[in-house]
Every structure is written in C-alpha cells, then in structure tokens.
Coordinates of C-alpha atoms and ligand atoms in Angstrom, one line a residue:
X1 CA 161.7 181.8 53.2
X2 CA 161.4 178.8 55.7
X3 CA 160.1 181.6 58.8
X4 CA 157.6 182.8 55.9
X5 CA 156.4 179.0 54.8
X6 CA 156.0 178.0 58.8
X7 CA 153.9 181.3 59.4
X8 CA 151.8 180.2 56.4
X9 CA 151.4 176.8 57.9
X10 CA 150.8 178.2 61.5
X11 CA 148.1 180.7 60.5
X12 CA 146.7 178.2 58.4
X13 CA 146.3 175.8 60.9
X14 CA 144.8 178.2 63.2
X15 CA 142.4 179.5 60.4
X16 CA 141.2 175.6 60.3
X17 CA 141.0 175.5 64.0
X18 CA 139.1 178.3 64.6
X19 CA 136.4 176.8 61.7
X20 CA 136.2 173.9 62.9
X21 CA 135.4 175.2 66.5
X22 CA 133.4 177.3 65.0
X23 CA 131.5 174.4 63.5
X24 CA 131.5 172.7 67.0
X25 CA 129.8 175.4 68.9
X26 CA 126.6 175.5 66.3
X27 CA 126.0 172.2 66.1
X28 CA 126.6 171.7 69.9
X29 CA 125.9 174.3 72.4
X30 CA 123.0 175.4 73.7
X31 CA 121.0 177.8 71.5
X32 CA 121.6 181.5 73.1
X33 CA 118.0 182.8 73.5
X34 CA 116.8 182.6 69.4
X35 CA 113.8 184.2 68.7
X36 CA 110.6 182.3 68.0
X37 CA 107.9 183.2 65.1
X38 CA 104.7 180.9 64.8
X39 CA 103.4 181.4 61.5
X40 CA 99.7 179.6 62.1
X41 CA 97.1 179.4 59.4
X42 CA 93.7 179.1 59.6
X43 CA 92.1 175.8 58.3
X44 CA 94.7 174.9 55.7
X45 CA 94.9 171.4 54.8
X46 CA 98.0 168.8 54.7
X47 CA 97.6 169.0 51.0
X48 CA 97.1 172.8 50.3
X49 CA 100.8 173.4 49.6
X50 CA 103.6 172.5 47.3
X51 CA 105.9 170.9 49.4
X52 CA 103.3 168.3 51.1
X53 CA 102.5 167.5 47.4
X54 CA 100.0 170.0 46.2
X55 CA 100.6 170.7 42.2
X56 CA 97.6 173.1 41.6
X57 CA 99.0 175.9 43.5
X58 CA 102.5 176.7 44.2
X59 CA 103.7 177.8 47.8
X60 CA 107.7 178.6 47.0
X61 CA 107.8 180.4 50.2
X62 CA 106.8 177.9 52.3
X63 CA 108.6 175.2 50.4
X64 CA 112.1 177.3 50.7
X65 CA 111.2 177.3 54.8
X66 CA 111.0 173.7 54.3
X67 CA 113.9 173.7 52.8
X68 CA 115.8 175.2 55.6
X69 CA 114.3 173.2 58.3
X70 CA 112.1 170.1 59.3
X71 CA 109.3 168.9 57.3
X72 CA 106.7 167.0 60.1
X73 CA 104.7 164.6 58.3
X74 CA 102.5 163.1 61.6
X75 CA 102.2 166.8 63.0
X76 CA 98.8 167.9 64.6
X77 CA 97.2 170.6 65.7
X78 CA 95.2 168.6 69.1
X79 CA 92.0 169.8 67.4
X80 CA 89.7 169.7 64.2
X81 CA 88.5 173.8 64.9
X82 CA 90.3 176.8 66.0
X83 CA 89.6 177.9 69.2
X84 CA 90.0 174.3 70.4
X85 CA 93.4 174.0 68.9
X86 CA 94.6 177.5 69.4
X87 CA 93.6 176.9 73.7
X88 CA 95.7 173.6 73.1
X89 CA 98.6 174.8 71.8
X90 CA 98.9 178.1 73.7
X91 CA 98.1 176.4 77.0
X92 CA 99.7 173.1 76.7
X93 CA 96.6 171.2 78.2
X94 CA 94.0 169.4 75.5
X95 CA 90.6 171.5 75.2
X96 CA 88.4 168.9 76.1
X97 CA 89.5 168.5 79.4
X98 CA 87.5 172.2 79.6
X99 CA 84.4 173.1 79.1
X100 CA 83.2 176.1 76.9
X101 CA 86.3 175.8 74.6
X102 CA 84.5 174.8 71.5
X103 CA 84.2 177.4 68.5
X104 CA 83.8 180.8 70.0
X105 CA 81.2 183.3 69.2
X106 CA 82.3 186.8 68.4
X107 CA 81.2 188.5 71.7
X108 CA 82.7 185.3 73.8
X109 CA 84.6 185.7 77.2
X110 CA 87.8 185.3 77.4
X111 CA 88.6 181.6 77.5
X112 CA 91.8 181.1 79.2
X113 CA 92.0 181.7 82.5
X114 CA 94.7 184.5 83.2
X115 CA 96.0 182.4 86.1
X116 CA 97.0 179.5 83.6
X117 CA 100.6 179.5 82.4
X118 CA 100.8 180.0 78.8
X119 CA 103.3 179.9 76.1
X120 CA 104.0 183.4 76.2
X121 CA 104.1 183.7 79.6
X122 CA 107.2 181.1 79.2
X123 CA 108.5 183.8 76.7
X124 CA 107.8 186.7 79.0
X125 CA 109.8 185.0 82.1
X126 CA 112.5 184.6 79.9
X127 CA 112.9 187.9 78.8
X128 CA 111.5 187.7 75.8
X129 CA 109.1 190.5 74.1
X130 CA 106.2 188.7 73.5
X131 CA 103.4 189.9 70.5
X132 CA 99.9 188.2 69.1
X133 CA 99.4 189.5 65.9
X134 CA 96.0 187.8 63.7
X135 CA 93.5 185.7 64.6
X136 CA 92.3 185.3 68.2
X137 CA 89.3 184.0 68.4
X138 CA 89.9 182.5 72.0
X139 CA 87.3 185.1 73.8
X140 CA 87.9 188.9 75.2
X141 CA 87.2 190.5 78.3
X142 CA 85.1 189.5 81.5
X143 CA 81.7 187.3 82.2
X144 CA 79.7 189.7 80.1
X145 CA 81.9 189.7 76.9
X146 CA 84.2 192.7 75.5
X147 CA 83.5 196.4 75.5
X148 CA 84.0 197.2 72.5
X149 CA 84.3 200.6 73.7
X150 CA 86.7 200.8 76.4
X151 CA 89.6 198.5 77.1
X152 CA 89.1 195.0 77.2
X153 CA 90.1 192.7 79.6
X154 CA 90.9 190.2 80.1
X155 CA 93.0 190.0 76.9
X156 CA 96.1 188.7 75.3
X157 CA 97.8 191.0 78.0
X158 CA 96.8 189.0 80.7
X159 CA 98.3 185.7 79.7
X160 CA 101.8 186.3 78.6
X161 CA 101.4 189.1 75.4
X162 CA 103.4 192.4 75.8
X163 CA 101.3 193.8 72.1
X164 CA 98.4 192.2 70.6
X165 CA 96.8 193.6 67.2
X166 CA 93.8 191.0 66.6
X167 CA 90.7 190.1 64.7
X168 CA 88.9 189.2 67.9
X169 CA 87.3 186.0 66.7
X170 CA 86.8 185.1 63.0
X171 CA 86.8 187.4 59.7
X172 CA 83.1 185.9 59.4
X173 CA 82.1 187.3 62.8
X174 CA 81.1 190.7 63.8
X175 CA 82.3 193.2 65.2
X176 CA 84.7 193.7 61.7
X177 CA 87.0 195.5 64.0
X178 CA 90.8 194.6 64.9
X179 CA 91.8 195.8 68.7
X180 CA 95.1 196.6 69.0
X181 CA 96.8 196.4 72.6
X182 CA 93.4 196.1 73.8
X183 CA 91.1 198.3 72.0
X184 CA 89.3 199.0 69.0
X185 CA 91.4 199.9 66.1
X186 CA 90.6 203.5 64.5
X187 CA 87.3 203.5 66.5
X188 CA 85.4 207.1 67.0
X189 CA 84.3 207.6 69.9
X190 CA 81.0 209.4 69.2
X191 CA 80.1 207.0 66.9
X192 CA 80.7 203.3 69.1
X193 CA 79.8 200.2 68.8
X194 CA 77.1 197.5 69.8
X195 CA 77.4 193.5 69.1
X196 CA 74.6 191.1 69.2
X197 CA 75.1 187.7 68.8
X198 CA 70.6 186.6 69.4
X199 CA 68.9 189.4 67.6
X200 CA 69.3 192.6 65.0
X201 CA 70.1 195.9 66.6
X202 CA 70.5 199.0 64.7
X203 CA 69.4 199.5 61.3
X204 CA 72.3 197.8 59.1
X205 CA 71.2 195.9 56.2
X206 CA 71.4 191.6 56.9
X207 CA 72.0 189.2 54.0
X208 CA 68.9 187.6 54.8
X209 CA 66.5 190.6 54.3
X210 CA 69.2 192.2 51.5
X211 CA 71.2 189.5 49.7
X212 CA 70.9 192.1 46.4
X213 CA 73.9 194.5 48.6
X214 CA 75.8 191.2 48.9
X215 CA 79.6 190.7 46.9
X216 CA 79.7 187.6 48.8
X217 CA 77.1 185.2 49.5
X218 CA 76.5 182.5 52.6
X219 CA 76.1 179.3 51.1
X220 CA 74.7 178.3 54.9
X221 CA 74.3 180.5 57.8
X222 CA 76.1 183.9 57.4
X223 CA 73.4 186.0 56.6
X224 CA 73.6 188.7 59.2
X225 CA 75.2 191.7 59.4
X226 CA 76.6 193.5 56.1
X227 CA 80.0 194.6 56.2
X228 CA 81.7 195.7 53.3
X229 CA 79.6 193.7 50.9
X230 CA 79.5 190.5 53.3
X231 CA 77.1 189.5 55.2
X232 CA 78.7 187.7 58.9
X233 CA 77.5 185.8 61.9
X234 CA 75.8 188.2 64.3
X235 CA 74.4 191.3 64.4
X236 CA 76.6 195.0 64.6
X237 CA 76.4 198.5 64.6
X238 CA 78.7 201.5 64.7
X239 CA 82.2 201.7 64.7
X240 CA 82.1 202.9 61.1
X241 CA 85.7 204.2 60.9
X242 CA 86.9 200.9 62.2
X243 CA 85.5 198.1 60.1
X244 CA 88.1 196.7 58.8
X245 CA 88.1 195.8 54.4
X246 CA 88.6 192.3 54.1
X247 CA 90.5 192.6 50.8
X248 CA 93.2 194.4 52.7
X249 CA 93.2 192.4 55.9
X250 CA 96.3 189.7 54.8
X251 CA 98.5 193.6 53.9
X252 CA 97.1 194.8 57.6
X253 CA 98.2 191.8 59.7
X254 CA 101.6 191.9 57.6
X255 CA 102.3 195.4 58.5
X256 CA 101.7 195.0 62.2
X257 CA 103.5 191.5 62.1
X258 CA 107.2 192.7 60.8
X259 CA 106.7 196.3 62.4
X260 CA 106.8 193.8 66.0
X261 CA 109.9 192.1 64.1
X262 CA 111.8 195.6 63.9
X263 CA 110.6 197.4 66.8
X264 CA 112.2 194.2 68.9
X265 CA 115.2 193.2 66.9
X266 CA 117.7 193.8 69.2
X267 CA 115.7 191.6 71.6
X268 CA 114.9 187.7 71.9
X269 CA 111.3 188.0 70.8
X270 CA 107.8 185.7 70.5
X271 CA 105.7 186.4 67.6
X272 CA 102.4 184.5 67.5
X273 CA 101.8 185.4 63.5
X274 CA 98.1 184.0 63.4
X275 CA 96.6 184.5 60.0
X276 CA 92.9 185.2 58.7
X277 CA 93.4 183.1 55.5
X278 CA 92.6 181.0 54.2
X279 CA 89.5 181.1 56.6
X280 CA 86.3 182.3 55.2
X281 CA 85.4 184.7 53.9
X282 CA 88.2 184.1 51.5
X283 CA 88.6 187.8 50.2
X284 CA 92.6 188.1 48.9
X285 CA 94.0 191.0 47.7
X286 CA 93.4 191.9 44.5
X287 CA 97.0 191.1 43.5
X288 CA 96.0 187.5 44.1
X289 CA 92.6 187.4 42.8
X290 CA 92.5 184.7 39.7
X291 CA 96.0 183.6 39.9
X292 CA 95.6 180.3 41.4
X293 CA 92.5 179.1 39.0
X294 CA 90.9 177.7 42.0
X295 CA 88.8 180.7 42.8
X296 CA 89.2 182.8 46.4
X297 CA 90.3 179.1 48.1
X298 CA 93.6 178.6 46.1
X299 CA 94.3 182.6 45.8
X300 CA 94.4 183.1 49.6
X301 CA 96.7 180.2 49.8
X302 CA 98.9 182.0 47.2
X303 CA 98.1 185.1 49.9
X304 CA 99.7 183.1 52.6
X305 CA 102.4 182.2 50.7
X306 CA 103.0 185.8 50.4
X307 CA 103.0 186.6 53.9
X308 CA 105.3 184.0 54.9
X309 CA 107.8 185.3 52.1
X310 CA 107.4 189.1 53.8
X311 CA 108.2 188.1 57.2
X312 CA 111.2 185.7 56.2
X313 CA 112.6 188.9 54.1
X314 CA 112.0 190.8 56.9
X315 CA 114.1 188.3 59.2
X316 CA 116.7 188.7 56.4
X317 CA 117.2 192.5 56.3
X318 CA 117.4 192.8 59.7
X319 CA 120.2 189.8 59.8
X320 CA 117.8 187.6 61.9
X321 CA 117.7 184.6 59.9
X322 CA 119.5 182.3 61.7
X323 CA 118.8 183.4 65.4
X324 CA 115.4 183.2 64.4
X325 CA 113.2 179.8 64.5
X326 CA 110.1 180.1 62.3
X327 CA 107.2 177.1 62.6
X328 CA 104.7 177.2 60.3
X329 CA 101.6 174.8 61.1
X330 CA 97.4 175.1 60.7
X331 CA 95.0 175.1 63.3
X332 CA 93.2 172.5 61.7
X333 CA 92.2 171.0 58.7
X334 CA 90.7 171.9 55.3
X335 CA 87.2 172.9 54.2
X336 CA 86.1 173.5 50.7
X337 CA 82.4 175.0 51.1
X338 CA 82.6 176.8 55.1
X339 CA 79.3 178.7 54.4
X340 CA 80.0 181.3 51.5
X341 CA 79.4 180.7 48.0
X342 CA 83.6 181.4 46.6
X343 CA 83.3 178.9 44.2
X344 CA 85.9 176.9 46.1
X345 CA 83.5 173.5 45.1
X346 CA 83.6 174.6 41.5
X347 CA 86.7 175.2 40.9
X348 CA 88.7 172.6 43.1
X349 CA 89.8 169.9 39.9
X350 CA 91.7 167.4 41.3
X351 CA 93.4 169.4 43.9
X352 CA 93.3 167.4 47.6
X353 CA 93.2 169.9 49.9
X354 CA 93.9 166.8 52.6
X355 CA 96.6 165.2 50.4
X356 CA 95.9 161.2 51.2
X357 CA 94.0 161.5 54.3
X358 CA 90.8 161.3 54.7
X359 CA 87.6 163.8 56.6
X360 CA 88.9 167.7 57.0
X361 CA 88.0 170.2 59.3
X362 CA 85.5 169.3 62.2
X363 CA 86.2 165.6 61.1
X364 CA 88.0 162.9 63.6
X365 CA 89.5 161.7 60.4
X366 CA 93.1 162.3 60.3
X367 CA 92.9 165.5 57.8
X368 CA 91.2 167.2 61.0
X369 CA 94.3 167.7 62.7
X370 CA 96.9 166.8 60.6
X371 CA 98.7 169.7 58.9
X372 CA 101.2 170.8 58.0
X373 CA 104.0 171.4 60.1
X374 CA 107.5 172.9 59.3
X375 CA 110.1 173.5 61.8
X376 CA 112.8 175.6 60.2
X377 CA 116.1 177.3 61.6
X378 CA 118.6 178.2 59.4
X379 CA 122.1 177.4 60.0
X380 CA 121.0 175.8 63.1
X381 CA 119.2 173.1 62.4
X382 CA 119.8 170.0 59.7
X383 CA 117.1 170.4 56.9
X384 CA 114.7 166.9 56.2
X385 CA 111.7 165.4 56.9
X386 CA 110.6 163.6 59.7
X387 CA 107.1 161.2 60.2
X388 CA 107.0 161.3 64.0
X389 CA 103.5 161.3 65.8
X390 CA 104.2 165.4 67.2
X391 CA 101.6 168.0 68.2
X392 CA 101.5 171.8 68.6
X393 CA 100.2 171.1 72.2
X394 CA 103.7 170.0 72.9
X395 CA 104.9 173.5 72.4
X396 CA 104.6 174.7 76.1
X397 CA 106.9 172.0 76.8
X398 CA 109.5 172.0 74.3
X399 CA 110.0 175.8 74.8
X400 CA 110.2 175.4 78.8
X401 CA 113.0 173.5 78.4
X402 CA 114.2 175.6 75.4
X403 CA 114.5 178.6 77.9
X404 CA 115.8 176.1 80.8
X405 CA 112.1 176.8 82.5
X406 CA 110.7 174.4 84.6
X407 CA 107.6 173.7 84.3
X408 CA 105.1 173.2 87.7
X409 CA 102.3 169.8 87.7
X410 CA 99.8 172.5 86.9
X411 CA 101.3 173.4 83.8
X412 CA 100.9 172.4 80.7
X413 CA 99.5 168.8 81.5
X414 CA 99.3 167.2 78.2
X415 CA 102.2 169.0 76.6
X416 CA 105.4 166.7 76.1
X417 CA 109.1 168.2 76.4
X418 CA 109.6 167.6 72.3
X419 CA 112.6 169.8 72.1
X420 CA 114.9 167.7 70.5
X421 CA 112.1 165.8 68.2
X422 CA 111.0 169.7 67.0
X423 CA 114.9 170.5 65.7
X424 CA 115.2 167.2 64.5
X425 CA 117.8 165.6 66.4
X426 CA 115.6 162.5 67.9
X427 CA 113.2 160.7 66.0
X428 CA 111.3 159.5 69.9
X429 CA 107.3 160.1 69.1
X430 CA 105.1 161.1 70.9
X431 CA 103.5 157.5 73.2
X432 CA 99.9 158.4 72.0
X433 CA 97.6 161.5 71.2
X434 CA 94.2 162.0 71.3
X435 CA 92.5 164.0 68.6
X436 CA 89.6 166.0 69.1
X437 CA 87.1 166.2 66.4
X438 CA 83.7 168.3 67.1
X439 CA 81.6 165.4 67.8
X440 CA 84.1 162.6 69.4
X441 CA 87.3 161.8 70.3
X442 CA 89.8 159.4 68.8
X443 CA 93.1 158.0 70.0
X444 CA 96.5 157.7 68.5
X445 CA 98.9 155.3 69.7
X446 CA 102.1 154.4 67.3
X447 CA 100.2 152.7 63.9
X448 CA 97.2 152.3 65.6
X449 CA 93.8 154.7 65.7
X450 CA 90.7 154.3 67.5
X451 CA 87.5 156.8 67.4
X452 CA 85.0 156.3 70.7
X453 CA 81.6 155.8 69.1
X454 CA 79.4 159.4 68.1
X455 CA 76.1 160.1 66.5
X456 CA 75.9 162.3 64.2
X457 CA 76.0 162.3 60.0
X458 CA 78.9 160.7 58.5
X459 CA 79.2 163.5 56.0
X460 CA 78.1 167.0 57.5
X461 CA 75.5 168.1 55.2
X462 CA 77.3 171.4 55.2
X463 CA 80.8 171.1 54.5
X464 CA 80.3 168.0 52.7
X465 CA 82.8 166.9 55.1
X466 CA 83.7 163.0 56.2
X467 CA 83.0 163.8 59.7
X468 CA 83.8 160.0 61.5
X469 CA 80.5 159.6 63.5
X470 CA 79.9 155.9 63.6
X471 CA 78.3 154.2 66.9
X472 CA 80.7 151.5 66.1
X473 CA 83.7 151.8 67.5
X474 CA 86.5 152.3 64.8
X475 CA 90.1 151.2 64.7
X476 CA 92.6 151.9 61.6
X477 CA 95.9 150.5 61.0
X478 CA 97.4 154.2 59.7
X479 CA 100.3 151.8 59.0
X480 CA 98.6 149.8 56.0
X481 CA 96.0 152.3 55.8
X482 CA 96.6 156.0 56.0
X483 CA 93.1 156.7 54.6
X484 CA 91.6 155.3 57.5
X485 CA 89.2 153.3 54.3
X486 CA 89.1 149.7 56.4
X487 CA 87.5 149.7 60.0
X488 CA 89.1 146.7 61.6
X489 CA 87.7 146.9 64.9
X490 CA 85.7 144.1 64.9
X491 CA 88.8 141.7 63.7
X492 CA 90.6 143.6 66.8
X493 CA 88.2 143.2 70.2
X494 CA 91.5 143.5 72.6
X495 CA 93.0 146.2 70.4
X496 CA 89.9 148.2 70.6
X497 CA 89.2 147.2 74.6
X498 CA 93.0 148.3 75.2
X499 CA 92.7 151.7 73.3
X500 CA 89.2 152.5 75.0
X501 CA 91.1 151.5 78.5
X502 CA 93.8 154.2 77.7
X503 CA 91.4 157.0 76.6
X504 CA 89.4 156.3 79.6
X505 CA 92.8 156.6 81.8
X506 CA 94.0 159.6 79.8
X507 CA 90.7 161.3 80.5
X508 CA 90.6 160.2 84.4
X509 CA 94.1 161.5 85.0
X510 CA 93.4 164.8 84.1
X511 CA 96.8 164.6 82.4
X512 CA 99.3 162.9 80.6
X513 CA 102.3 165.2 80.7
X514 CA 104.6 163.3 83.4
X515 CA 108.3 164.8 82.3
Ligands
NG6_1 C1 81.2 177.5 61.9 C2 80.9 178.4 60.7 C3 82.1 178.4 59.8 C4 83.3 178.8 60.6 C5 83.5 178.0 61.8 C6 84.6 178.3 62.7 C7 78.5 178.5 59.9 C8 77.4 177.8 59.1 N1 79.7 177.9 59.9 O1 80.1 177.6 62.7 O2 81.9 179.3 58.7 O3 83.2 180.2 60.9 O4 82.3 178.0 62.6 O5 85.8 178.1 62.0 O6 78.3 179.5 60.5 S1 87.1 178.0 62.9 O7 88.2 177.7 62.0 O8 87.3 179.4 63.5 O9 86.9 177.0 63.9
CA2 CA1 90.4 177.2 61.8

C-alpha cells in the first residue's frame, strides 16, 4: 500500500514536471523554423471587418484569427497604393526612395531589381519553400515588358519565390491571364497573345465603343478591352483559353494557395497569399453575391473572409496550426467608387469602410495606410491587442532575425527588427514612419503627424476620396485627434520645423534602418 501510494506520488510529480517544462519550453525557446503565411488583401479598409468594429458585414474568420493572436491597431502598410506598398514590404526599403514604383501598368517591367534581397530570399536562405500565390502587380520580365508567350523573366523566381501562380498586375488590367511558375496559365499556343497599354490592337470589343456587351460598367476610365463582360485598362488580344472568369478567381487563387500548403507540409514554408478582392472589379462568387446587402463591395469582403477560413482549415487538417504563423494585413486603404459602377456608393449605409480615420486609399490621411493588421500564432503567442506605431516594411527585419539572418547595410534600409513587437512580447514602437500617399508624403513620429505641403484637390474627384493635398503644411495631434479634423500647424512652428528637419534627414540618409 505505502510502495503503491509513493509510486502514485512519484509519477505524479513527474507528470507535473514534465507539464510544466513543457510549458517552459513554448513560452521560452526559440521558435524551431514555424512556417509563415501572409494573407494580404487588396485595398481593404481598417473598418471593413468585424473585429476592427465593422457591424454591416461579419468577418468570423478573421475575427477567430484575431482571436488567436495580436490585433495591431497603429499597423501600416508604408503606402496608400499597391505596388508601392507591396515593393515596401517585400523589399524592406520605402518606395519612394525609387523611382518608377508608383501603380504599375499591366505590361510594366519588373520592378525589383533581382539583385535586391527580399523577404523570400530570407525564406529561401533559410531553407524554407517559398510560394507567391495572387496579386503581383509589382512588374514582369525585362526592359521591354513580359512575353506573354514564352517565359517571363525576370519574375517572382528571381527574387526569392521557388512557385508563383499570379494575376500579373490588377484584375482591372489586361492581359486577364494568371502565369503560373512563369508562364501563361492554360494558354494555346497557336492562338497567343498581344497587350497594348497606348492603343487598340485586334478586333475585341472596348467598353467605350460597346458599353451594350458590358455586365459591369467603369464609372471612370476602364473602358477598354472586354473580358468576360468587363471592360479593363488596356488593350488585349488572344489567349482565349486563358482568360481567366472573374467570378471564379477568389476559388482559383484558393486552390493554388492550400495545394502550396500540402505539397510543402513536411517543410518550413513562406506563402505570400496575396488576394484579388476586394480590388475592383468586385466580381464574388455567386455563393456570395447579395449576402452582405452592401452590393459586390461588402460581398467580396464576405469572399475574403472565406478564403481566410479555407486556408486556416487547411493549416488544421494537416496539424499545422500551431507551427504555422498567419498575418493578415491590406495593402492599403479603402475605396468605395475605384472606377466601376458596383453600387458600392449606393449601398454603403452607415458602414465606415476606414472605421474613425479619416481619407482612404491614395489619401495621406491615416485610412491610406492604416489597416488592419493581425498577427496570430496559435499556442505560441498570447492573444490581445496592441496600439504600437508598426509597419509591414518591417517585415524583412523581423524575419531576419526570426531565422537568425543577418541582415547586410544594403538590406532592407527602412525595415526595423520588430520581432518581439510582431508576437507581442514588447510594446517598443516604431521612432517614426513616413507614409506615402500618391501625391505627398507625411511623417509619423509617436502622437504627432505632419504632411509636407502638395497640390492637388482635397477630394479626388474620382474616388470621392479625402486625399490631404493642402500647400499648408499640416500637423495632427493623432493623440487628441485620430481624425486628423484640427490642423494645428500654425499653433506648432517648431513642431512643424522639427518634423520637416527629420523628413528631410530621413530622405537624405537614404535610410533609416540602423539595427
Ligand atoms: C487606378 C485605377 C483604379 C485601380 C488603381 C490601382 C482608374 C480610373 N483607376 O489608376 O481602378 O486600378 O489604379 O489600384 O483607372 S491598386 O490597389 O492596385 O493600387
Ligand atoms: Ca490595393
């Protein structure tokens, strides 16, 4: 009896022990090579889901990732358009420093240069498998643009990317053909393709000359090329077996996304998830068509809500949930009317797709970059909420050190080593970041906010968007005023001479990445 009740005790204090370690080691230790998905949407706003306080559409996807990780409520993407911000945060380096990364046409050049370090060449060194699945939109091939034909190159294979399966630029830009691993998706050869981005070629109907064959109409521009019912920027031809049908695109991407998931899940691997929605032409599938009551705009958010759900059951099945961390950020703000009638205007009630702040998309107003920005890792990581000035351009950084990488001075120069501040173990901010609207520039610095002085209309007569072009200078306390509504500039002179002194500086150094 007494041998039996001591061997209860001893396994039971071993059994306690073992947890305990157990516990230990999770919390403490070094993370052994997790994988890493970026889930990045295109142009969703800080209000456009549930959990950063949307009530007109429900996102209970994204709200359970929340759930399981860190809610960022001062993240940015480092610019108010894609190609800008996707440069940024794939580089590490802000896209103004470089010329020709504003908004890409379809038949651009590549814009990174293959012999800059990347984020997934970080991935690659450290034995990673490394995929791009979505939304490019960052250039393809040499000088003279893509072949559409052949295999393009440069690509996404050239800067880090072991398999690629993109929309080459925008789902309102022609060609309407993914490439996959560096050429044209399902294309025939006898029947190829030609792109023209200044004039017509071929004889396919244009929404300007056939607006009666449109399903979808431009509300501004947009009235090229036809293609399945919508009519695009630019002009295209051929490759009739591989245009791809918008309605389906969200189910396409998804396919391609978790068949990278399985093919490397016995592998650390780097999934760049980058979706089409809720970008225009806002086309869900028909599964989601009327079921938000906000027209196209809320249903493609319900569509990304969807996605995120397939690739975290995905994660699941294959008992990756809590090696795996998922981010799940925008490349820049929201935009009700981008150019296509969708009734998004109509329909909007009292939805905000920018929650409290103020401007959206293109805007140097705070809803331009700020988005929203979930860090989650199951098991791994304490889940709550954190309102620390971060950025996606501090990615490069935060992952370097994440794979014990060091980075080189040519690397990544704006990106800061965040690590700790992304898994929500240090609450240290970023010291300032500058945010690039299409016209101008402003900078952040702890409560404070300064635009440099622009021309240009303070609402775009497009988008309807507050765009922050003032020849004033402007300076917000985001402190008091979130809504950037009081421009206290002129009560501030050595606020405003100080701020201007640091851009200046920032801008001179070429860099402000010094860890
Ligand atoms: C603009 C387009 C807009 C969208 C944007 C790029 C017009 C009138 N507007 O020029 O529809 O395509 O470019 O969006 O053509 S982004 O999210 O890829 O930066
Ligand atoms: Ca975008």
């Amino acid at each position: 009896m007494n041998i039996l009740k001591s061997a209860t005790l001893f396994l039971l204090i071993a059994v306690l022990f073992s947890c305990s370690s157990k516990q230990n080691q999770s919390e403490n230790t070094a993370p052994a090579n997790p994988n890493v998905v970026i889930i990045y949407i295109d142009d969703l706003g800080y209000g456009d889901v549930s959990c950063y306080g949307a009530t007109k559409v429900n996102t209970p996807n994204i709200d359970n990732l929340a759930s399981t990780g860190i809610r960022f409520t001062n993240g940015h993407s480092s610019s108010a358009s894609c190609t800008p911000s996707r440069f940024s945060m794939l580089t590490g380096g802000y896209a103004f420093r470089q010329a020709g990364t504003g908004i890409a046409p379809g038949d651009a050049a590549m814009i990174v240069n293959p012999e800059t370090r990347t984020l997934a060449d970080l991935f690659a060194e450290a034995g990673y498998k490394t995929g791009v699945v979505g939304k490019w939109h960052l250039g393809l091939g040499g000088e003279s643009g893509p072949d559409w034909n052949g295999f393009i190159s440069p690509g996404p294979q050239d800067i880090g990317f072991d398999y690629s399966f993109l929309i080459p630029a925008t789902g309102d830009r022609v060609p309407c053909v993914y490439t996959e691993n560096g050429r044209v998706f399902g294309l025939d050869p006898a029947d190829p393709i030609t792109v023209n981005y200044k004039e017509k070629i071929g004889d396919w109907p244009t929404g300007l000359e056939n607006p009666e064959l449109l399903k979808m109409h431009p509300s501004h521009g947009h009235n090229n090329t036809i293609v399945n019912g919508v009519s695009r920027i630019g002009f295209m031809t051929g490759g009739k077996s591989a245009l791809w049908v918008d309605e389906y695109m969200a189910e396409a991407i998804s396919q391609k996304a978790l068949g990278f998931i399985e093919k490397n899940k016995d592998t650390p691997f780097f999934l760049y998830y980058s979706t089409h929605d809720i970008h225009v032409p806002r086309m869900p599938n028909p599964q989601f068509v009327g079921k938000s009551g906000m027209g196209p705009r809320g249903d493609a958010i319900l569509e990304v809500d969807w996605a995120v759900g397939e690739i975290m059951k995905k994660l699941e099945s294959l008992g990756l949930t809590e090696k795996t961390i998922v981010i799940f950020t925008s490349d820049n703000g929201p935009v009700v009317d981008d150019g296509y009638k969708d009734q998004a205007v109509e329909l909007l009630g009292d939805h905000k797709p920018g929650g409290p702040l103020k401007g959206g998309k293109y805007s140097v107003y705070n809803a331009g970059t700020q988005v929203p920005f979930i860090v989650s890792w199951p098991g791994r990581i304490k889940n709550g909420e954190s309102d620390i000035l971060v950025s996606q351009v501090d990615f490069m950084a935060s992952f370097a050190k994440m794979l014990n990488l060091q980075l080189t001075e040519k690397d990544a120069v704006d990106s800061y080593e965040m690590l700790e501040q992304l898994l929500g173990k240090s609450e240290v901010e970023r010291e300032h970041f500058v945010h690039h609207g299409i016209n101008t520039l402003a900078l952040i610095q702890g409560n404070w906010k300064y635009i440099v002085p622009a021309n240009g209309p303070k609402i775009s007569a497009f988008t309807n968007i507050e765009m922050g072009n003032d020849l004033e200078p402007q300076l917000y306390n985001l402190e008091q005023d979130l809504g950037e509504s009081k421009n206290i500039a002129s009560e501030n002179p050595e606020k405003v001479k100080e701020m201007e002194a640091l851009l200046a500086k920032i801008k001179e150094d070429g860099r402000t990445r010094n860890n």
